[in-house]
Amino acid sequence: MRRFVAEPPQAEFVEKPAPSDLDLVQRAQQEDAVAYDELVRRYQERIYATVYHMTSNHDDANDLVQETFIKAYRALKTFKGDSSFYTWVYRIAVNKTINFLKQRKNRVNMSLNNVDFNAENDPDLVALVSDKTPRRDLNLAELQDKLNAAMLKLSEHHRMVVTLHDIQGLSHEEIAAIMDCNIGTVRSRLFYARQQMQGYLSDYLK
């Protein structure tokens, strides 16, 4: 008679949860380069997008992002976890970018797909950027130039608030933590920047 031997049960594969930022930071503080590489991987694209919207230059943005993560790594032992790593490293990137802009005064571009701060209140601008409006193709290039010029007239801090809120979609609370100011300051800067932008574009929208 054939003898049947029961096979041992196969162990089920259980995927381990991804380590938290704090876990990775603590490992990186012990000079675990792989852990820090993972932190860089998680946030470099978002930080790059912010810096690029402020500088409008891929090379400058790449350099600033690289400098940001190098500085963050060197200062990692000072990170106490009072804020998230994401907020902490964003703050480093913001300060580096603002200082860079003050020194170099580079041109800044914004995408017309991100002009929420004007589209919220200006039906003429909605008509100009709507995909279904024939006027879009005729006015796109000119409006882009006007928008870029208007952004350049804002101070670095006001430009950064607009970039973080209207382009990156960060909350007032996140921006306050990143820019190391209170929420009221963020709101007032954003309000002022929007008013200024609408004023700069008003002649074109008439």
mmCIF file of C-alpha atoms in Angstrom:
data_model
loop_
_atom_site.group_PDB
_atom_site.id
_atom_site.type_symbol
_atom_site.label_atom_id
_atom_site.label_comp_id
_atom_site.label_asym_id
_atom_site.label_seq_id
_atom_site.Cartn_x
_atom_site.Cartn_y
_atom_site.Cartn_z
ATOM 1 C CA MET A 1 0.000 0.000 0.000
ATOM 2 C CA ARG A 2 1.263 3.428 -0.917
ATOM 3 C CA ARG A 3 2.237 5.431 2.083
ATOM 4 C CA PHE A 4 1.228 9.078 2.186
ATOM 5 C CA VAL A 5 3.428 11.444 4.064
ATOM 6 C CA ALA A 6 1.971 14.761 5.056
ATOM 7 C CA GLU A 7 4.025 17.675 3.798
ATOM 8 C CA PRO A 8 4.979 20.311 6.327
ATOM 9 C CA PRO A 9 2.836 23.417 6.047
ATOM 10 C CA GLN A 10 4.407 26.157 4.003
ATOM 11 C CA ALA A 11 5.127 29.303 5.841
ATOM 12 C CA GLU A 12 2.993 32.182 4.647
ATOM 13 C CA PHE A 13 4.891 35.148 3.300
ATOM 14 C CA VAL A 14 4.040 38.207 5.316
ATOM 15 C CA GLU A 15 5.209 41.477 3.889
ATOM 16 C CA LYS A 16 6.876 43.589 6.501
ATOM 17 C CA PRO A 17 5.477 47.101 6.911
ATOM 18 C CA ALA A 18 7.688 49.868 5.627
ATOM 19 C CA PRO A 19 9.771 51.460 8.350
ATOM 20 C CA SER A 20 8.601 54.837 9.591
ATOM 21 C CA ASP A 21 10.581 57.985 8.925
ATOM 22 C CA LEU A 22 11.593 58.093 12.569
ATOM 23 C CA ASP A 23 12.931 54.527 12.396
ATOM 24 C CA LEU A 24 14.968 55.424 9.331
ATOM 25 C CA VAL A 25 16.251 58.610 10.949
ATOM 26 C CA GLN A 26 17.390 56.716 14.038
ATOM 27 C CA ARG A 27 19.193 54.193 11.863
ATOM 28 C CA ALA A 28 20.734 56.937 9.752
ATOM 29 C CA GLN A 29 21.923 58.667 12.921
ATOM 30 C CA GLN A 30 23.895 55.470 13.557
ATOM 31 C CA GLU A 31 25.508 55.967 10.117
ATOM 32 C CA ASP A 32 23.249 53.554 8.279
ATOM 33 C CA ALA A 33 23.615 54.899 4.730
ATOM 34 C CA VAL A 34 20.893 52.632 3.337
ATOM 35 C CA ALA A 35 18.359 54.089 5.774
ATOM 36 C CA TYR A 36 19.229 57.636 4.746
ATOM 37 C CA ASP A 37 19.030 56.697 1.068
ATOM 38 C CA GLU A 38 15.456 55.565 1.714
ATOM 39 C CA LEU A 39 14.589 58.926 3.294
ATOM 40 C CA VAL A 40 16.053 60.688 0.267
ATOM 41 C CA ARG A 41 14.055 58.448 -2.064
ATOM 42 C CA ARG A 42 10.822 59.238 -0.233
ATOM 43 C CA TYR A 43 11.071 63.001 -0.443
ATOM 44 C CA GLN A 44 13.492 64.104 -3.144
ATOM 45 C CA GLU A 45 10.841 64.345 -5.889
ATOM 46 C CA ARG A 46 8.507 66.534 -3.828
ATOM 47 C CA ILE A 47 11.334 68.778 -2.700
ATOM 48 C CA TYR A 48 12.661 68.981 -6.246
ATOM 49 C CA ALA A 49 9.222 70.044 -7.513
ATOM 50 C CA THR A 50 9.065 72.846 -4.957
ATOM 51 C CA VAL A 51 12.571 74.082 -5.678
ATOM 52 C CA TYR A 52 12.078 73.910 -9.430
ATOM 53 C CA HIS A 53 8.902 76.011 -9.250
ATOM 54 C CA MET A 54 10.930 78.615 -7.376
ATOM 55 C CA THR A 55 14.003 78.613 -9.623
ATOM 56 C CA SER A 56 12.642 77.500 -13.024
ATOM 57 C CA ASN A 57 15.973 75.840 -13.718
ATOM 58 C CA HIS A 58 16.582 72.091 -13.634
ATOM 59 C CA ASP A 59 20.295 72.366 -12.909
ATOM 60 C CA ASP A 60 19.774 74.863 -10.090
ATOM 61 C CA ALA A 61 16.971 72.753 -8.641
ATOM 62 C CA ASN A 62 19.065 69.578 -8.771
ATOM 63 C CA ASP A 63 21.983 71.338 -7.095
ATOM 64 C CA LEU A 64 19.806 72.790 -4.351
ATOM 65 C CA VAL A 65 18.112 69.463 -3.658
ATOM 66 C CA GLN A 66 21.486 67.730 -3.457
ATOM 67 C CA GLU A 67 22.802 70.443 -1.127
ATOM 68 C CA THR A 68 19.656 70.126 0.980
ATOM 69 C CA PHE A 69 20.090 66.411 1.598
ATOM 70 C CA ILE A 70 23.824 66.773 2.190
ATOM 71 C CA LYS A 71 23.185 69.456 4.805
ATOM 72 C CA ALA A 72 20.377 67.377 6.331
ATOM 73 C CA TYR A 73 22.662 64.362 6.612
ATOM 74 C CA ARG A 74 25.407 66.377 8.281
ATOM 75 C CA ALA A 75 22.893 67.860 10.731
ATOM 76 C CA LEU A 76 20.984 64.617 11.286
ATOM 77 C CA LYS A 77 22.310 64.089 14.799
ATOM 78 C CA THR A 78 20.641 67.364 15.819
ATOM 79 C CA PHE A 79 17.218 66.077 14.708
ATOM 80 C CA LYS A 80 15.222 65.423 17.879
ATOM 81 C CA GLY A 81 11.903 64.403 16.363
ATOM 82 C CA ASP A 82 10.014 67.510 17.527
ATOM 83 C CA SER A 83 8.667 67.770 13.989
ATOM 84 C CA SER A 84 8.472 65.211 11.209
ATOM 85 C CA PHE A 85 11.582 64.544 9.131
ATOM 86 C CA TYR A 86 9.565 65.694 6.103
ATOM 87 C CA THR A 87 8.936 69.122 7.688
ATOM 88 C CA TRP A 88 12.512 69.396 8.899
ATOM 89 C CA VAL A 89 14.128 68.667 5.548
ATOM 90 C CA TYR A 90 11.604 70.867 3.707
ATOM 91 C CA ARG A 91 12.610 73.751 5.964
ATOM 92 C CA ILE A 92 16.241 73.259 4.973
ATOM 93 C CA ALA A 93 15.272 73.248 1.273
ATOM 94 C CA VAL A 94 13.103 76.363 1.639
ATOM 95 C CA ASN A 95 15.830 78.338 3.395
ATOM 96 C CA LYS A 96 18.440 77.297 0.834
ATOM 97 C CA THR A 97 16.151 78.240 -2.058
ATOM 98 C CA ILE A 98 15.191 81.618 -0.613
ATOM 99 C CA ASN A 99 18.847 82.470 -0.018
ATOM 100 C CA PHE A 100 19.690 81.324 -3.536
ATOM 101 C CA LEU A 101 16.968 83.507 -5.059
ATOM 102 C CA LYS A 102 18.073 86.541 -3.098
ATOM 103 C CA GLN A 103 21.577 86.099 -4.478
ATOM 104 C CA ARG A 104 20.817 85.131 -8.031
ATOM 105 C CA LYS A 105 17.348 86.556 -8.761
ATOM 106 C CA ASN A 106 16.579 83.749 -11.204
ATOM 107 C CA ARG A 107 13.464 83.649 -13.315
ATOM 108 C CA VAL A 108 10.503 81.722 -11.949
ATOM 109 C CA ASN A 109 7.868 79.844 -13.884
ATOM 110 C CA MET A 110 4.510 78.572 -12.699
ATOM 111 C CA SER A 111 2.341 76.152 -14.593
ATOM 112 C CA LEU A 112 -0.977 77.532 -15.790
ATOM 113 C CA ASN A 113 -2.542 74.357 -14.444
ATOM 114 C CA ASN A 114 -1.684 75.535 -10.926
ATOM 115 C CA VAL A 115 -3.181 79.029 -10.870
ATOM 116 C CA ASP A 116 -5.812 78.100 -8.285
ATOM 117 C CA PHE A 117 -5.223 81.300 -6.369
ATOM 118 C CA ASN A 118 -6.540 83.335 -9.308
ATOM 119 C CA ALA A 119 -9.023 80.875 -10.756
ATOM 120 C CA GLU A 120 -10.887 80.723 -7.461
ATOM 121 C CA ASN A 121 -12.055 84.321 -7.805
ATOM 122 C CA ASP A 122 -11.598 85.416 -11.405
ATOM 123 C CA PRO A 123 -14.006 84.062 -14.058
ATOM 124 C CA ASP A 124 -12.000 85.728 -16.813
ATOM 125 C CA LEU A 125 -8.939 83.723 -15.865
ATOM 126 C CA VAL A 126 -11.038 80.563 -15.721
ATOM 127 C CA ALA A 127 -12.085 81.242 -19.308
ATOM 128 C CA LEU A 128 -8.496 81.792 -20.364
ATOM 129 C CA VAL A 129 -7.135 78.522 -18.987
ATOM 130 C CA SER A 130 -10.135 76.249 -19.535
ATOM 131 C CA ASP A 131 -9.377 73.266 -21.758
ATOM 132 C CA LYS A 132 -12.749 73.704 -23.497
ATOM 133 C CA THR A 133 -12.324 77.375 -24.319
ATOM 134 C CA PRO A 134 -11.040 78.304 -27.816
ATOM 135 C CA ARG A 135 -9.344 81.375 -26.350
ATOM 136 C CA ARG A 136 -6.895 79.128 -24.502
ATOM 137 C CA ASP A 137 -4.542 78.476 -27.407
ATOM 138 C CA LEU A 138 -4.501 82.136 -28.398
ATOM 139 C CA ASN A 139 -3.794 83.441 -24.929
ATOM 140 C CA LEU A 140 -1.730 80.647 -23.395
ATOM 141 C CA ALA A 141 1.760 81.957 -24.210
ATOM 142 C CA GLU A 142 0.959 85.562 -23.359
ATOM 143 C CA LEU A 143 -0.732 84.641 -20.087
ATOM 144 C CA GLN A 144 2.211 82.426 -19.121
ATOM 145 C CA ASP A 145 4.575 85.358 -19.618
ATOM 146 C CA LYS A 146 2.314 87.639 -17.572
ATOM 147 C CA LEU A 147 2.064 85.062 -14.809
ATOM 148 C CA ASN A 148 5.825 84.562 -14.678
ATOM 149 C CA ALA A 149 6.403 88.312 -14.562
ATOM 150 C CA ALA A 150 3.844 88.680 -11.767
ATOM 151 C CA MET A 151 5.504 85.944 -9.729
ATOM 152 C CA LEU A 152 8.866 87.686 -10.085
ATOM 153 C CA LYS A 153 7.406 90.813 -8.490
ATOM 154 C CA LEU A 154 6.590 88.928 -5.289
ATOM 155 C CA SER A 155 9.144 88.715 -2.508
ATOM 156 C CA GLU A 156 10.880 85.368 -2.009
ATOM 157 C CA HIS A 157 8.779 84.584 1.071
ATOM 158 C CA HIS A 158 5.481 85.404 -0.647
ATOM 159 C CA ARG A 159 6.526 83.433 -3.720
ATOM 160 C CA MET A 160 7.402 80.449 -1.553
ATOM 161 C CA VAL A 161 4.017 80.501 0.204
ATOM 162 C CA VAL A 162 2.236 80.526 -3.160
ATOM 163 C CA THR A 163 4.420 77.674 -4.420
ATOM 164 C CA LEU A 164 3.941 75.499 -1.339
ATOM 165 C CA HIS A 165 0.193 76.100 -1.050
ATOM 166 C CA ASP A 166 -1.132 76.554 -4.579
ATOM 167 C CA ILE A 167 1.284 74.278 -6.425
ATOM 168 C CA GLN A 168 2.391 71.687 -3.873
ATOM 169 C CA GLY A 169 -0.957 71.638 -2.069
ATOM 170 C CA LEU A 170 0.466 71.865 1.452
ATOM 171 C CA SER A 171 -1.747 72.997 4.317
ATOM 172 C CA HIS A 172 -1.298 76.230 6.232
ATOM 173 C CA GLU A 173 -0.063 74.205 9.198
ATOM 174 C CA GLU A 174 2.570 72.387 7.123
ATOM 175 C CA ILE A 175 3.784 75.620 5.548
ATOM 176 C CA ALA A 176 4.022 77.301 8.957
ATOM 177 C CA ALA A 177 6.207 74.461 10.212
ATOM 178 C CA ILE A 178 8.377 74.490 7.092
ATOM 179 C CA MET A 179 8.840 78.268 7.037
ATOM 180 C CA ASP A 180 9.180 78.472 10.819
ATOM 181 C CA CYS A 181 6.385 81.005 11.318
ATOM 182 C CA ASN A 182 2.863 80.967 12.713
ATOM 183 C CA ILE A 183 -0.261 80.046 10.740
ATOM 184 C CA GLY A 184 -1.500 83.628 10.797
ATOM 185 C CA THR A 185 1.642 84.761 9.008
ATOM 186 C CA VAL A 186 1.158 82.087 6.347
ATOM 187 C CA ARG A 187 -2.446 83.162 5.757
ATOM 188 C CA SER A 188 -1.589 86.850 5.586
ATOM 189 C CA ARG A 189 1.295 86.217 3.174
ATOM 190 C CA LEU A 190 -0.894 84.037 0.982
ATOM 191 C CA PHE A 191 -3.699 86.615 0.976
ATOM 192 C CA TYR A 192 -1.266 89.401 0.131
ATOM 193 C CA ALA A 193 0.383 87.357 -2.623
ATOM 194 C CA ARG A 194 -2.963 86.502 -4.217
ATOM 195 C CA GLN A 195 -4.073 90.122 -4.117
ATOM 196 C CA GLN A 196 -0.796 91.204 -5.675
ATOM 197 C CA MET A 197 -0.995 88.553 -8.390
ATOM 198 C CA GLN A 198 -4.540 89.528 -9.296
ATOM 199 C CA GLY A 199 -3.509 93.170 -9.384
ATOM 200 C CA TYR A 200 -0.554 92.444 -11.662
ATOM 201 C CA LEU A 201 -2.800 90.486 -14.026
ATOM 202 C CA SER A 202 -5.807 92.829 -13.913
ATOM 203 C CA ASP A 203 -4.841 94.850 -16.997
ATOM 204 C CA TYR A 204 -4.428 91.680 -19.033
ATOM 205 C CA LEU A 205 -7.783 90.297 -17.886
ATOM 206 C CA LYS A 206 -9.780 93.397 -18.808
#
